[in-house]
């Protein structure tokens, strides 16, 4: 008899599970709290690594479409000193397909394809019992499944069925703004950012700008601060946030600060993480993947891991649909080992990127680029 499988969350991890199960002809229910795919801006751009995110898309049969949509030129990386001097300028080779970029919205649409998602379905909790798992949805509805995959991100509601652990603040906050149509409206900043990313590292501060498709550029101001650093600010008051940021980055080169001066709205993202060794005692019928299992600093790997975990779990379930419990158990062991390694790398990376010694950030890039 076929297992009834539910995936909570239609992010990269959840959609990868669903799309690979669908490819193998296995029905799956995807429960997503957003009211539709366009309910909120999809976010910036993601680089998909050959051995991680791209491998997942291959398992979903989507690699050819990814190659058409992705931007290999987005792998370009430039580092500036706070006075605007260019310190490093890496350009990808034309055939470099190691980490091409794709807009999050394009990736979501690619994965969605023929999937039917239950939009506007906010899971409030899941309760495993001896006959399966009951999923409780906002509004009072309940439904029983044999397996529930919690792919519901950093503040997962599924996680509490397995683990009491919640994310903690890293001490680093990001404030994000964006510039649209940069090459027409702000050509000087378009040249400054280049084809990929541009970063500036100062003492306990960093400013990173990253180009998506269509001249859309996201700017991340990162700094060490208490989690309530903005307690006296109205986050919706863009001018107040802007002037606080300009004071924080005072003395940096004018063109770099123009990236903050010309952004229109600002989003506050304190960076939280789960412990690097986060695991749980296996519970029949429920598992986690992606940020719900191993939230780590945003250093270019979280979506990649979520995609690959989703694809691997689905492939394993499709290969052995009769008793998924052993399969899920083996999946968890493998996920913990791989994610634990990346969690250590990214948490150490964040310490170097936003640190009292800006040279440590540049040295990190020299290591990665070489
Ligand atoms: C600024 C920034 C830049 C990043 N850049 C990169 C990068 O370049 N490369 C990379 O690999 N990673 C990057 N990451 C990390 C990456 O975004 C995450 O690791 C990735 O999105 C995790 O995928 P996920 O599917 O586990 O969770 P999510 O993407 O968080 O998706 C979770 C989904 O679950 C839904 N959901 C949540 N709660 C519920 C609920 N109760 N009921 C139903 N649905 C629910 C949410 O609406 C969402 O759709 C970045 C992160 C940030 C913040």
PDB file of C-alpha atoms in Angstrom, residues 99-247:
ATOM      1  CA  UNK A  99      28.180  27.680  -8.995  1.00  0.00           C
ATOM      2  CA  UNK A 100      25.924  29.559 -11.455  1.00  0.00           C
ATOM      3  CA  UNK A 101      23.278  31.861 -10.010  1.00  0.00           C
ATOM      4  CA  UNK A 102      19.513  31.614 -10.393  1.00  0.00           C
ATOM      5  CA  UNK A 103      16.785  33.925  -9.064  1.00  0.00           C
ATOM      6  CA  UNK A 104      14.870  32.337  -6.222  1.00  0.00           C
ATOM      7  CA  UNK A 105      11.580  32.985  -8.028  1.00  0.00           C
ATOM      8  CA  UNK A 106      12.825  31.208 -11.154  1.00  0.00           C
ATOM      9  CA  UNK A 107      14.017  28.255  -9.095  1.00  0.00           C
ATOM     10  CA  UNK A 108      10.669  28.044  -7.284  1.00  0.00           C
ATOM     11  CA  UNK A 109       8.717  28.115 -10.567  1.00  0.00           C
ATOM     12  CA  UNK A 110      11.029  25.492 -12.058  1.00  0.00           C
ATOM     13  CA  UNK A 111      10.461  23.162  -9.110  1.00  0.00           C
ATOM     14  CA  UNK A 112       6.735  23.864  -8.922  1.00  0.00           C
ATOM     15  CA  UNK A 113       6.102  22.822 -12.537  1.00  0.00           C
ATOM     16  CA  UNK A 114       3.190  20.345 -12.414  1.00  0.00           C
ATOM     17  CA  UNK A 115       3.017  20.148  -8.584  1.00  0.00           C
ATOM     18  CA  UNK A 116      -0.204  20.962  -6.808  1.00  0.00           C
ATOM     19  CA  UNK A 117       0.528  22.869  -3.623  1.00  0.00           C
ATOM     20  CA  UNK A 118      -2.077  23.457  -0.920  1.00  0.00           C
ATOM     21  CA  UNK A 119      -1.492  27.213  -0.596  1.00  0.00           C
ATOM     22  CA  UNK A 120      -2.695  29.094   2.481  1.00  0.00           C
ATOM     23  CA  UNK A 121      -2.279  25.993   4.631  1.00  0.00           C
ATOM     24  CA  UNK A 122      -0.424  26.975   7.820  1.00  0.00           C
ATOM     25  CA  UNK A 123       0.571  23.982   9.891  1.00  0.00           C
ATOM     26  CA  UNK A 124       0.365  24.706  13.600  1.00  0.00           C
ATOM     27  CA  UNK A 125       1.715  21.398  14.927  1.00  0.00           C
ATOM     28  CA  UNK A 126       2.205  17.739  14.097  1.00  0.00           C
ATOM     29  CA  UNK A 127       1.436  14.922  16.521  1.00  0.00           C
ATOM     30  CA  UNK A 128       2.879  11.450  15.876  1.00  0.00           C
ATOM     31  CA  UNK A 129       0.963   8.491  17.342  1.00  0.00           C
ATOM     32  CA  UNK A 130       0.955   4.727  16.780  1.00  0.00           C
ATOM     33  CA  UNK A 131      -1.153   4.999  13.590  1.00  0.00           C
ATOM     34  CA  UNK A 132       0.886   7.717  11.854  1.00  0.00           C
ATOM     35  CA  UNK A 133       1.081  11.486  12.246  1.00  0.00           C
ATOM     36  CA  UNK A 134      -1.729  13.999  12.661  1.00  0.00           C
ATOM     37  CA  UNK A 135      -1.084  17.362  11.014  1.00  0.00           C
ATOM     38  CA  UNK A 136      -2.972  20.292  12.558  1.00  0.00           C
ATOM     39  CA  UNK A 137      -3.643  23.253  10.281  1.00  0.00           C
ATOM     40  CA  UNK A 138      -4.656  26.816  11.282  1.00  0.00           C
ATOM     41  CA  UNK A 139      -8.433  27.049  11.288  1.00  0.00           C
ATOM     42  CA  UNK A 140      -8.808  23.744  13.097  1.00  0.00           C
ATOM     43  CA  UNK A 141      -8.488  21.196  10.282  1.00  0.00           C
ATOM     44  CA  UNK A 142      -6.568  17.945  10.889  1.00  0.00           C
ATOM     45  CA  UNK A 143      -5.276  15.264   8.541  1.00  0.00           C
ATOM     46  CA  UNK A 144      -3.456  11.988   9.093  1.00  0.00           C
ATOM     47  CA  UNK A 145      -0.344  10.931   7.143  1.00  0.00           C
ATOM     48  CA  UNK A 146       2.186   8.082   7.337  1.00  0.00           C
ATOM     49  CA  UNK A 147       5.163  10.417   6.921  1.00  0.00           C
ATOM     50  CA  UNK A 148       5.460  14.171   7.464  1.00  0.00           C
ATOM     51  CA  UNK A 149       8.569  15.960   6.169  1.00  0.00           C
ATOM     52  CA  UNK A 150       9.143  19.274   7.943  1.00  0.00           C
ATOM     53  CA  UNK A 151      10.689  21.568   5.323  1.00  0.00           C
ATOM     54  CA  UNK A 152       9.185  24.644   6.951  1.00  0.00           C
ATOM     55  CA  UNK A 153      12.329  26.680   7.459  1.00  0.00           C
ATOM     56  CA  UNK A 154      14.042  28.409  10.349  1.00  0.00           C
ATOM     57  CA  UNK A 155      11.000  28.739  12.616  1.00  0.00           C
ATOM     58  CA  UNK A 156       9.645  25.277  11.810  1.00  0.00           C
ATOM     59  CA  UNK A 157       6.420  24.150  13.473  1.00  0.00           C
ATOM     60  CA  UNK A 158       7.200  20.521  12.724  1.00  0.00           C
ATOM     61  CA  UNK A 159      10.526  20.648  14.600  1.00  0.00           C
ATOM     62  CA  UNK A 160       8.990  20.614  18.063  1.00  0.00           C
ATOM     63  CA  UNK A 161       7.702  17.040  17.437  1.00  0.00           C
ATOM     64  CA  UNK A 162      11.362  15.955  17.326  1.00  0.00           C
ATOM     65  CA  UNK A 163      13.515  18.454  19.166  1.00  0.00           C
ATOM     66  CA  UNK A 164      13.119  21.155  21.830  1.00  0.00           C
ATOM     67  CA  UNK A 165      15.918  23.218  20.277  1.00  0.00           C
ATOM     68  CA  UNK A 166      15.199  26.648  18.741  1.00  0.00           C
ATOM     69  CA  UNK A 167      17.496  28.963  16.763  1.00  0.00           C
ATOM     70  CA  UNK A 168      19.752  31.418  18.596  1.00  0.00           C
ATOM     71  CA  UNK A 169      21.044  34.831  17.476  1.00  0.00           C
ATOM     72  CA  UNK A 170      24.573  34.905  16.024  1.00  0.00           C
ATOM     73  CA  UNK A 171      25.288  38.501  17.068  1.00  0.00           C
ATOM     74  CA  UNK A 172      25.222  39.555  13.394  1.00  0.00           C
ATOM     75  CA  UNK A 173      22.334  41.403  11.779  1.00  0.00           C
ATOM     76  CA  UNK A 174      21.655  42.014   8.106  1.00  0.00           C
ATOM     77  CA  UNK A 175      19.591  44.907   6.810  1.00  0.00           C
ATOM     78  CA  UNK A 176      18.608  44.356   3.220  1.00  0.00           C
ATOM     79  CA  UNK A 177      17.611  46.817   0.526  1.00  0.00           C
ATOM     80  CA  UNK A 178      17.299  46.508  -3.251  1.00  0.00           C
ATOM     81  CA  UNK A 179      17.825  48.506  -6.440  1.00  0.00           C
ATOM     82  CA  UNK A 180      15.759  47.727  -9.544  1.00  0.00           C
ATOM     83  CA  UNK A 181      16.792  48.159 -13.138  1.00  0.00           C
ATOM     84  CA  UNK A 182      20.222  49.214 -11.933  1.00  0.00           C
ATOM     85  CA  UNK A 183      21.906  49.546 -15.329  1.00  0.00           C
ATOM     86  CA  UNK A 184      19.341  52.124 -16.492  1.00  0.00           C
ATOM     87  CA  UNK A 185      18.476  53.895 -13.267  1.00  0.00           C
ATOM     88  CA  UNK A 186      21.846  53.734 -11.494  1.00  0.00           C
ATOM     89  CA  UNK A 187      24.473  52.868 -14.152  1.00  0.00           C
ATOM     90  CA  UNK A 188      27.348  53.993 -11.889  1.00  0.00           C
ATOM     91  CA  UNK A 189      26.255  51.470  -9.241  1.00  0.00           C
ATOM     92  CA  UNK A 190      25.675  48.824 -11.905  1.00  0.00           C
ATOM     93  CA  UNK A 191      29.340  49.154 -12.911  1.00  0.00           C
ATOM     94  CA  UNK A 192      30.431  49.110  -9.260  1.00  0.00           C
ATOM     95  CA  UNK A 193      28.612  45.838  -8.572  1.00  0.00           C
ATOM     96  CA  UNK A 194      29.647  44.163 -11.853  1.00  0.00           C
ATOM     97  CA  UNK A 195      28.083  40.939 -13.155  1.00  0.00           C
ATOM     98  CA  UNK A 196      27.978  39.081  -9.835  1.00  0.00           C
ATOM     99  CA  UNK A 197      28.653  40.176  -6.262  1.00  0.00           C
ATOM    100  CA  UNK A 198      30.609  43.029  -4.737  1.00  0.00           C
ATOM    101  CA  UNK A 199      31.633  43.073  -1.084  1.00  0.00           C
ATOM    102  CA  UNK A 200      33.336  45.524   1.251  1.00  0.00           C
ATOM    103  CA  UNK A 201      34.660  44.401   4.635  1.00  0.00           C
ATOM    104  CA  UNK A 202      35.328  46.812   7.499  1.00  0.00           C
ATOM    105  CA  UNK A 203      35.705  46.410  11.257  1.00  0.00           C
ATOM    106  CA  UNK A 204      32.691  44.358  12.430  1.00  0.00           C
ATOM    107  CA  UNK A 205      30.778  45.494   9.336  1.00  0.00           C
ATOM    108  CA  UNK A 206      30.315  44.350   5.771  1.00  0.00           C
ATOM    109  CA  UNK A 207      28.352  45.544   2.789  1.00  0.00           C
ATOM    110  CA  UNK A 208      27.508  43.023   0.084  1.00  0.00           C
ATOM    111  CA  UNK A 209      25.655  43.762  -3.168  1.00  0.00           C
ATOM    112  CA  UNK A 210      24.524  40.948  -5.425  1.00  0.00           C
ATOM    113  CA  UNK A 211      23.069  41.122  -8.915  1.00  0.00           C
ATOM    114  CA  UNK A 212      20.061  39.046  -9.896  1.00  0.00           C
ATOM    115  CA  UNK A 213      18.498  38.895 -13.338  1.00  0.00           C
ATOM    116  CA  UNK A 214      16.917  41.947 -15.010  1.00  0.00           C
ATOM    117  CA  UNK A 215      19.223  44.438 -13.296  1.00  0.00           C
ATOM    118  CA  UNK A 216      17.826  43.692  -9.826  1.00  0.00           C
ATOM    119  CA  UNK A 217      20.481  44.140  -7.119  1.00  0.00           C
ATOM    120  CA  UNK A 218      20.126  43.229  -3.449  1.00  0.00           C
ATOM    121  CA  UNK A 219      22.270  45.054  -0.929  1.00  0.00           C
ATOM    122  CA  UNK A 220      23.026  43.555   2.479  1.00  0.00           C
ATOM    123  CA  UNK A 221      24.456  45.744   5.240  1.00  0.00           C
ATOM    124  CA  UNK A 222      25.822  43.367   7.889  1.00  0.00           C
ATOM    125  CA  UNK A 223      27.084  44.320  11.320  1.00  0.00           C
ATOM    126  CA  UNK A 224      27.551  43.053  14.853  1.00  0.00           C
ATOM    127  CA  UNK A 225      24.873  44.430  17.152  1.00  0.00           C
ATOM    128  CA  UNK A 226      22.513  43.393  19.934  1.00  0.00           C
ATOM    129  CA  UNK A 227      19.411  41.732  18.518  1.00  0.00           C
ATOM    130  CA  UNK A 228      17.297  44.727  19.603  1.00  0.00           C
ATOM    131  CA  UNK A 229      19.643  47.354  18.059  1.00  0.00           C
ATOM    132  CA  UNK A 230      16.633  48.877  16.268  1.00  0.00           C
ATOM    133  CA  UNK A 231      14.337  49.042  19.324  1.00  0.00           C
ATOM    134  CA  UNK A 232      14.096  52.844  19.054  1.00  0.00           C
ATOM    135  CA  UNK A 233      13.484  52.786  15.276  1.00  0.00           C
ATOM    136  CA  UNK A 234      10.305  52.299  13.275  1.00  0.00           C
ATOM    137  CA  UNK A 235      11.397  49.589  10.788  1.00  0.00           C
ATOM    138  CA  UNK A 236       8.882  50.933   8.249  1.00  0.00           C
ATOM    139  CA  UNK A 237      10.511  54.392   8.389  1.00  0.00           C
ATOM    140  CA  UNK A 238      13.028  53.943   5.571  1.00  0.00           C
ATOM    141  CA  UNK A 239      14.653  57.331   6.151  1.00  0.00           C
ATOM    142  CA  UNK A 240      15.273  56.588   9.826  1.00  0.00           C
ATOM    143  CA  UNK A 241      16.768  53.164   9.031  1.00  0.00           C
ATOM    144  CA  UNK A 242      18.869  54.634   6.235  1.00  0.00           C
ATOM    145  CA  UNK A 243      20.358  57.363   8.401  1.00  0.00           C
ATOM    146  CA  UNK A 244      21.149  54.826  11.162  1.00  0.00           C
ATOM    147  CA  UNK A 245      22.924  52.635   8.584  1.00  0.00           C
ATOM    148  CA  UNK A 246      24.825  55.571   7.086  1.00  0.00           C
ATOM    149  CA  UNK A 247      26.019  56.481  10.588  1.00  0.00           C
TER     150      UNK A 247
END
